[in-house]
Structures are given as C-alpha cells and as structure tokens.
Amino acid sequence: MNHAHPPRTIDVPPIRERTLQLLRPSVRAVMGRRWDVRLHGLEQVPAGPHIVASNHLGLMDGPLLAAYHPHAVHALTKQEMFHGVPGLVLRAAGQVSLDRWSADPGAIKACIRILRDGGVVGVYPEGGRGAGEFTQIRAGAAYLALVTGAPVVPLAVFGTRDPGGDTNSRPRRGAPIDFVYGAPVRIEPVAFPRTQEQIRRSTVFLHEALCAHLDAARALTGRELPGPLPTESPSATASTKEHIDD
C-alpha cells in the first residue's frame, strides 16, 4: 500500500516484530501450563493484513492475544501501561501506545503504517476493560478499515476474568479460556477526504457485526461473560477524533 496516500505514513517509523516473534512461543508455553486456552474459528483468520477487533474483559486479554493469535499482533495499548519494565517489554514487542482520552493521531498513523506494511493490528473497540458486551464501541477499527481496506476479524473472548474479578484480576489456575474468531468484516475503503458520516456509518455496521458474532460465540461455546467490573471505570468518550486525513 502507498504510504504517501492521506493520512501520510511515509515518515512513520515501521514497527519491528522480531522480538514479538521470539517471545510468542515461550509465552504461549507458560500460559498453556496455567490455563486451558481453546481457539475456535482459526480458519477465519486471513493470512494478509487485518484488524482484530476484540471484546475486553480483563488484564490478560492482550497478552493472550499476542501469544495465541496465528500472526504477530500489534495492539493499541493504553499509554498508562508504557512505564517501567512493562513499558520496555511492550515497546520491544511492537505494541502501540494510545491516549484513550484525547485525539492520538500518532497511534492511528502507526496502525495504518502496520497495515500498509502487511501486518496485523489489534483493537479493543470498547475502549477499556469491562463487561465485554460490545455495548458501545469507538470508531477506530472502522476508520482503519476505511483507510486501508483491511478486513476486520471479530474476536469474542470468554474466561479471562472470573465473575466478580476486578480490572487487574487473573483467571484461576486451570480455568478454561475461549477465543472465538468470526468471519472477516469487510468495509469498502474510501479515498480522501473521508467524512465523519462515512466513519459513523461504518462504525454502526461494524458494531452490528461484532454484536452478532458475540451472540454466535455464546451459542458455540455455551459460555457467558463475567458481568461488569465491581467498580466500572468512567466510560470512554463516544466521540472520535481519529479523522486524520491530513
């Protein structure tokens, strides 16, 4: 894909994934000894660039996605995680720092660069950990699809937080964890300039697809989500300032 097309990514440094590829097998082995991780629908995951749009229950969602997805994933990760040793690991593993509370064109352009280079981006469109019901979503995943034409792969996660567990809790040892992939959602790419109405319509379309996939994943696994966090964090703003076609 052309990095000169708006939004321009020709000057965005490419994100390396060598460290992530080296870490994935050992991390997967450690997690596999602690939990019963079950993957469903892997045949739905395309070989080329794509966006993984997952519900978000708890702390372990990101590490499990990074370890178990068929391809190396560069996930949008809240900037608060990029401090100390965890921050060093996240940067080395090619994860993308995101300011969830204000416009962050740098993060969005980094994701567009990854997709244009043939990579995989992970997005938690709910904007934070919670019940994982896809009750509301932000527009970031739909915007990335509008710009790049990359398909969005729905992912429904069950078991990464036990009922009543707080935002940083881990599932009990031996707990079953299910990752259920759905059929890719394709959003027709739109050339510059993209309008807020186009982004809104694409977000609504994707939202409906994610909710339908979650229902199908429940039926497939017979599992339910853990419910809301004991104390919900302030809901993420519904407005999206990711329209950065400059």
C-alpha positions as a Python dict, from the first residue, in 0.01 Angstrom:
ca = {
    (1, 'M'): (0, 0, 0),
    (2, 'N'): (110, 356, -69),
    (3, 'H'): (243, 538, 237),
    (4, 'A'): (204, 871, 54),
    (5, 'H'): (-176, 849, 48),
    (6, 'P'): (-358, 1050, 317),
    (7, 'P'): (-311, 1008, 601),
    (8, 'R'): (57, 1001, 507),
    (9, 'T'): (261, 733, 683),
    (10, 'I'): (579, 760, 481),
    (11, 'D'): (752, 932, 776),
    (12, 'V'): (611, 697, 1042),
    (13, 'P'): (884, 456, 1159),
    (14, 'P'): (799, 92, 1084),
    (15, 'I'): (726, -118, 1391),
    (16, 'R'): (952, -421, 1424),
    (17, 'E'): (812, -756, 1527),
    (18, 'R'): (1126, -968, 1566),
    (19, 'T'): (1115, -950, 1947),
    (20, 'L'): (745, -1033, 1950),
    (21, 'Q'): (801, -1334, 1725),
    (22, 'L'): (1081, -1456, 1951),
    (23, 'L'): (873, -1416, 2269),
    (24, 'R'): (548, -1572, 2145),
    (25, 'P'): (638, -1944, 2173),
    (26, 'S'): (774, -1921, 2529),
    (27, 'V'): (488, -1701, 2650),
    (28, 'R'): (237, -1937, 2489),
    (29, 'A'): (400, -2233, 2664),
    (30, 'V'): (382, -2062, 3005),
    (31, 'M'): (20, -1960, 2958),
    (32, 'G'): (-74, -2305, 2830),
    (33, 'R'): (51, -2459, 3153),
    (34, 'R'): (-155, -2220, 3363),
    (35, 'W'): (-486, -2208, 3169),
    (36, 'D'): (-683, -2421, 2926),
    (37, 'V'): (-676, -2193, 2622),
    (38, 'R'): (-911, -2303, 2344),
    (39, 'L'): (-912, -2141, 1999),
    (40, 'H'): (-1216, -2154, 1773),
    (41, 'G'): (-1255, -2038, 1412),
    (42, 'L'): (-888, -2006, 1324),
    (43, 'E'): (-981, -2079, 963),
    (44, 'Q'): (-1149, -1736, 961),
    (45, 'V'): (-820, -1552, 1017),
    (46, 'P'): (-674, -1423, 687),
    (47, 'A'): (-307, -1454, 602),
    (48, 'G'): (-267, -1090, 498),
    (49, 'P'): (-309, -760, 681),
    (50, 'H'): (-613, -744, 908),
    (51, 'I'): (-758, -579, 1215),
    (52, 'V'): (-855, -793, 1515),
    (53, 'A'): (-1150, -634, 1699),
    (54, 'S'): (-1195, -800, 2038),
    (55, 'N'): (-1412, -753, 2341),
    (56, 'H'): (-1216, -659, 2652),
    (57, 'L'): (-1273, -828, 2987),
    (58, 'G'): (-953, -807, 3184),
    (59, 'L'): (-578, -779, 3221),
    (60, 'M'): (-486, -1098, 3037),
    (61, 'D'): (-672, -1025, 2712),
    (62, 'G'): (-376, -850, 2549),
    (63, 'P'): (-100, -1094, 2648),
    (64, 'L'): (-313, -1391, 2541),
    (65, 'L'): (-393, -1229, 2207),
    (66, 'A'): (-25, -1154, 2148),
    (67, 'A'): (72, -1512, 2232),
    (68, 'Y'): (-204, -1712, 2065),
    (69, 'H'): (-315, -1523, 1754),
    (70, 'P'): (-187, -1702, 1441),
    (71, 'H'): (15, -1394, 1344),
    (72, 'A'): (208, -1133, 1538),
    (73, 'V'): (-38, -866, 1659),
    (74, 'H'): (45, -502, 1727),
    (75, 'A'): (-231, -395, 1966),
    (76, 'L'): (-338, -47, 2063),
    (77, 'T'): (-250, -37, 2434),
    (78, 'K'): (-334, 236, 2682),
    (79, 'Q'): (-41, 469, 2735),
    (80, 'E'): (-56, 418, 3113),
    (81, 'M'): (98, 73, 3058),
    (82, 'F'): (412, 217, 2897),
    (83, 'H'): (606, 281, 3218),
    (84, 'G'): (889, 93, 3385),
    (85, 'V'): (962, -268, 3291),
    (86, 'P'): (615, -333, 3138),
    (87, 'G'): (667, -35, 2909),
    (88, 'L'): (1004, -164, 2793),
    (89, 'V'): (852, -503, 2715),
    (90, 'L'): (555, -352, 2531),
    (91, 'R'): (776, -131, 2317),
    (92, 'A'): (1016, -415, 2239),
    (93, 'A'): (715, -630, 2140),
    (94, 'G'): (590, -367, 1897),
    (95, 'Q'): (272, -269, 2080),
    (96, 'V'): (125, 76, 2009),
    (97, 'S'): (78, 334, 2284),
    (98, 'L'): (-265, 501, 2280),
    (99, 'D'): (-404, 804, 2461),
    (100, 'R'): (-764, 692, 2520),
    (101, 'W'): (-891, 1029, 2640),
    (102, 'S'): (-790, 1265, 2361),
    (103, 'A'): (-706, 1261, 1993),
    (104, 'D'): (-399, 1049, 1922),
    (105, 'P'): (-318, 1073, 1550),
    (106, 'G'): (29, 927, 1612),
    (107, 'A'): (-120, 597, 1733),
    (108, 'I'): (-367, 579, 1444),
    (109, 'K'): (-97, 653, 1187),
    (110, 'A'): (126, 386, 1345),
    (111, 'C'): (-156, 134, 1296),
    (112, 'I'): (-212, 244, 937),
    (113, 'R'): (162, 201, 873),
    (114, 'I'): (147, -155, 1016),
    (115, 'L'): (-147, -248, 794),
    (116, 'R'): (6, -91, 484),
    (117, 'D'): (320, -295, 555),
    (118, 'G'): (113, -615, 567),
    (119, 'G'): (89, -654, 945),
    (120, 'V'): (-188, -714, 1196),
    (121, 'V'): (-339, -457, 1433),
    (122, 'G'): (-532, -542, 1748),
    (123, 'V'): (-809, -308, 1866),
    (124, 'Y'): (-1035, -318, 2171),
    (125, 'P'): (-1316, -104, 2033),
    (126, 'E'): (-1499, -78, 2367),
    (127, 'G'): (-1216, 149, 2482),
    (128, 'G'): (-1129, -32, 2804),
    (129, 'R'): (-1182, -336, 3023),
    (130, 'G'): (-1537, -409, 3128),
    (131, 'A'): (-1830, -642, 3074),
    (132, 'G'): (-1718, -724, 2720),
    (133, 'E'): (-2067, -699, 2573),
    (134, 'F'): (-1979, -459, 2288),
    (135, 'T'): (-2248, -228, 2430),
    (136, 'Q'): (-2073, 71, 2276),
    (137, 'I'): (-1771, 91, 2051),
    (138, 'R'): (-1538, 360, 1934),
    (139, 'A'): (-1473, 434, 1569),
    (140, 'G'): (-1103, 345, 1548),
    (141, 'A'): (-1134, -3, 1397),
    (142, 'A'): (-1384, 112, 1135),
    (143, 'Y'): (-1164, 410, 1048),
    (144, 'L'): (-859, 187, 997),
    (145, 'A'): (-1065, -34, 765),
    (146, 'L'): (-1195, 268, 571),
    (147, 'V'): (-841, 392, 513),
    (148, 'T'): (-663, 66, 435),
    (149, 'G'): (-932, -175, 317),
    (150, 'A'): (-803, -433, 567),
    (151, 'P'): (-1072, -676, 686),
    (152, 'V'): (-1183, -664, 1049),
    (153, 'V'): (-1177, -1003, 1224),
    (154, 'P'): (-1424, -1019, 1516),
    (155, 'L'): (-1295, -1189, 1830),
    (156, 'A'): (-1509, -1290, 2127),
    (157, 'V'): (-1315, -1375, 2443),
    (158, 'F'): (-1451, -1572, 2738),
    (159, 'G'): (-1284, -1664, 3067),
    (160, 'T'): (-1007, -1407, 3103),
    (161, 'R'): (-1178, -1260, 3409),
    (162, 'D'): (-1381, -1453, 3666),
    (163, 'P'): (-1721, -1313, 3775),
    (164, 'G'): (-1662, -1051, 4043),
    (165, 'G'): (-1296, -1010, 3946),
    (166, 'D'): (-1157, -658, 3930),
    (167, 'T'): (-986, -492, 3636),
    (168, 'N'): (-642, -639, 3719),
    (169, 'S'): (-753, -987, 3824),
    (170, 'R'): (-636, -1304, 3651),
    (171, 'P'): (-844, -1616, 3595),
    (172, 'R'): (-793, -1901, 3841),
    (173, 'R'): (-532, -2164, 3755),
    (174, 'G'): (-669, -2423, 3515),
    (175, 'A'): (-959, -2203, 3406),
    (176, 'P'): (-1088, -2254, 3051),
    (177, 'I'): (-1034, -1955, 2822),
    (178, 'D'): (-1206, -1941, 2485),
    (179, 'F'): (-1104, -1727, 2187),
    (180, 'V'): (-1372, -1737, 1916),
    (181, 'Y'): (-1288, -1582, 1579),
    (182, 'G'): (-1559, -1480, 1335),
    (183, 'A'): (-1583, -1425, 962),
    (184, 'P'): (-1391, -1115, 850),
    (185, 'V'): (-1600, -798, 819),
    (186, 'R'): (-1516, -606, 505),
    (187, 'I'): (-1563, -231, 486),
    (188, 'E'): (-1514, -76, 145),
    (189, 'P'): (-1215, 161, 158),
    (190, 'V'): (-1289, 526, 94),
    (191, 'A'): (-1040, 765, -63),
    (192, 'F'): (-952, 1102, 89),
    (193, 'P'): (-1138, 1302, 205),
    (194, 'R'): (-1332, 1073, 438),
    (195, 'T'): (-1629, 1226, 615),
    (196, 'Q'): (-1748, 1184, 971),
    (197, 'E'): (-2074, 1044, 832),
    (198, 'Q'): (-1885, 772, 645),
    (199, 'I'): (-1697, 687, 963),
    (200, 'R'): (-2019, 683, 1164),
    (201, 'R'): (-2197, 452, 920),
    (202, 'S'): (-1901, 215, 905),
    (203, 'T'): (-1883, 208, 1286),
    (204, 'V'): (-2253, 123, 1312),
    (205, 'F'): (-2208, -156, 1055),
    (206, 'L'): (-1909, -297, 1243),
    (207, 'H'): (-2087, -267, 1578),
    (208, 'E'): (-2377, -476, 1450),
    (209, 'A'): (-2136, -739, 1317),
    (210, 'L'): (-1946, -758, 1647),
    (211, 'C'): (-2266, -800, 1850),
    (212, 'A'): (-2390, -1071, 1614),
    (213, 'H'): (-2058, -1254, 1643),
    (214, 'L'): (-2069, -1236, 2022),
    (215, 'D'): (-2413, -1397, 2019),
    (216, 'A'): (-2286, -1671, 1787),
    (217, 'A'): (-1981, -1728, 2007),
    (218, 'R'): (-2204, -1768, 2313),
    (219, 'A'): (-2407, -2030, 2129),
    (220, 'L'): (-2095, -2213, 2011),
    (221, 'T'): (-1921, -2230, 2348),
    (222, 'G'): (-2217, -2226, 2587),
    (223, 'R'): (-2032, -1963, 2786),
    (224, 'E'): (-2130, -1631, 2937),
    (225, 'L'): (-1935, -1316, 3011),
    (226, 'P'): (-1837, -1229, 3370),
    (227, 'G'): (-2057, -920, 3403),
    (228, 'P'): (-1944, -565, 3478),
    (229, 'L'): (-1640, -479, 3682),
    (230, 'P'): (-1710, -435, 4055),
    (231, 'T'): (-1640, -64, 4010),
    (232, 'E'): (-1667, 43, 3650),
    (233, 'S'): (-1414, 299, 3532),
    (234, 'P'): (-1557, 613, 3372),
    (235, 'S'): (-1695, 524, 3032),
    (236, 'A'): (-1482, 620, 2740),
    (237, 'T'): (-1598, 915, 2540),
    (238, 'A'): (-1814, 817, 2246),
    (239, 'S'): (-1678, 1093, 2027),
    (240, 'T'): (-1392, 1004, 1799),
    (241, 'K'): (-1126, 1241, 1673),
    (242, 'E'): (-944, 988, 1457),
    (243, 'H'): (-1037, 1163, 1132),
    (244, 'I'): (-677, 1250, 1050),
    (245, 'D'): (-660, 1264, 672),
    (246, 'D'): (-400, 1542, 681),
}
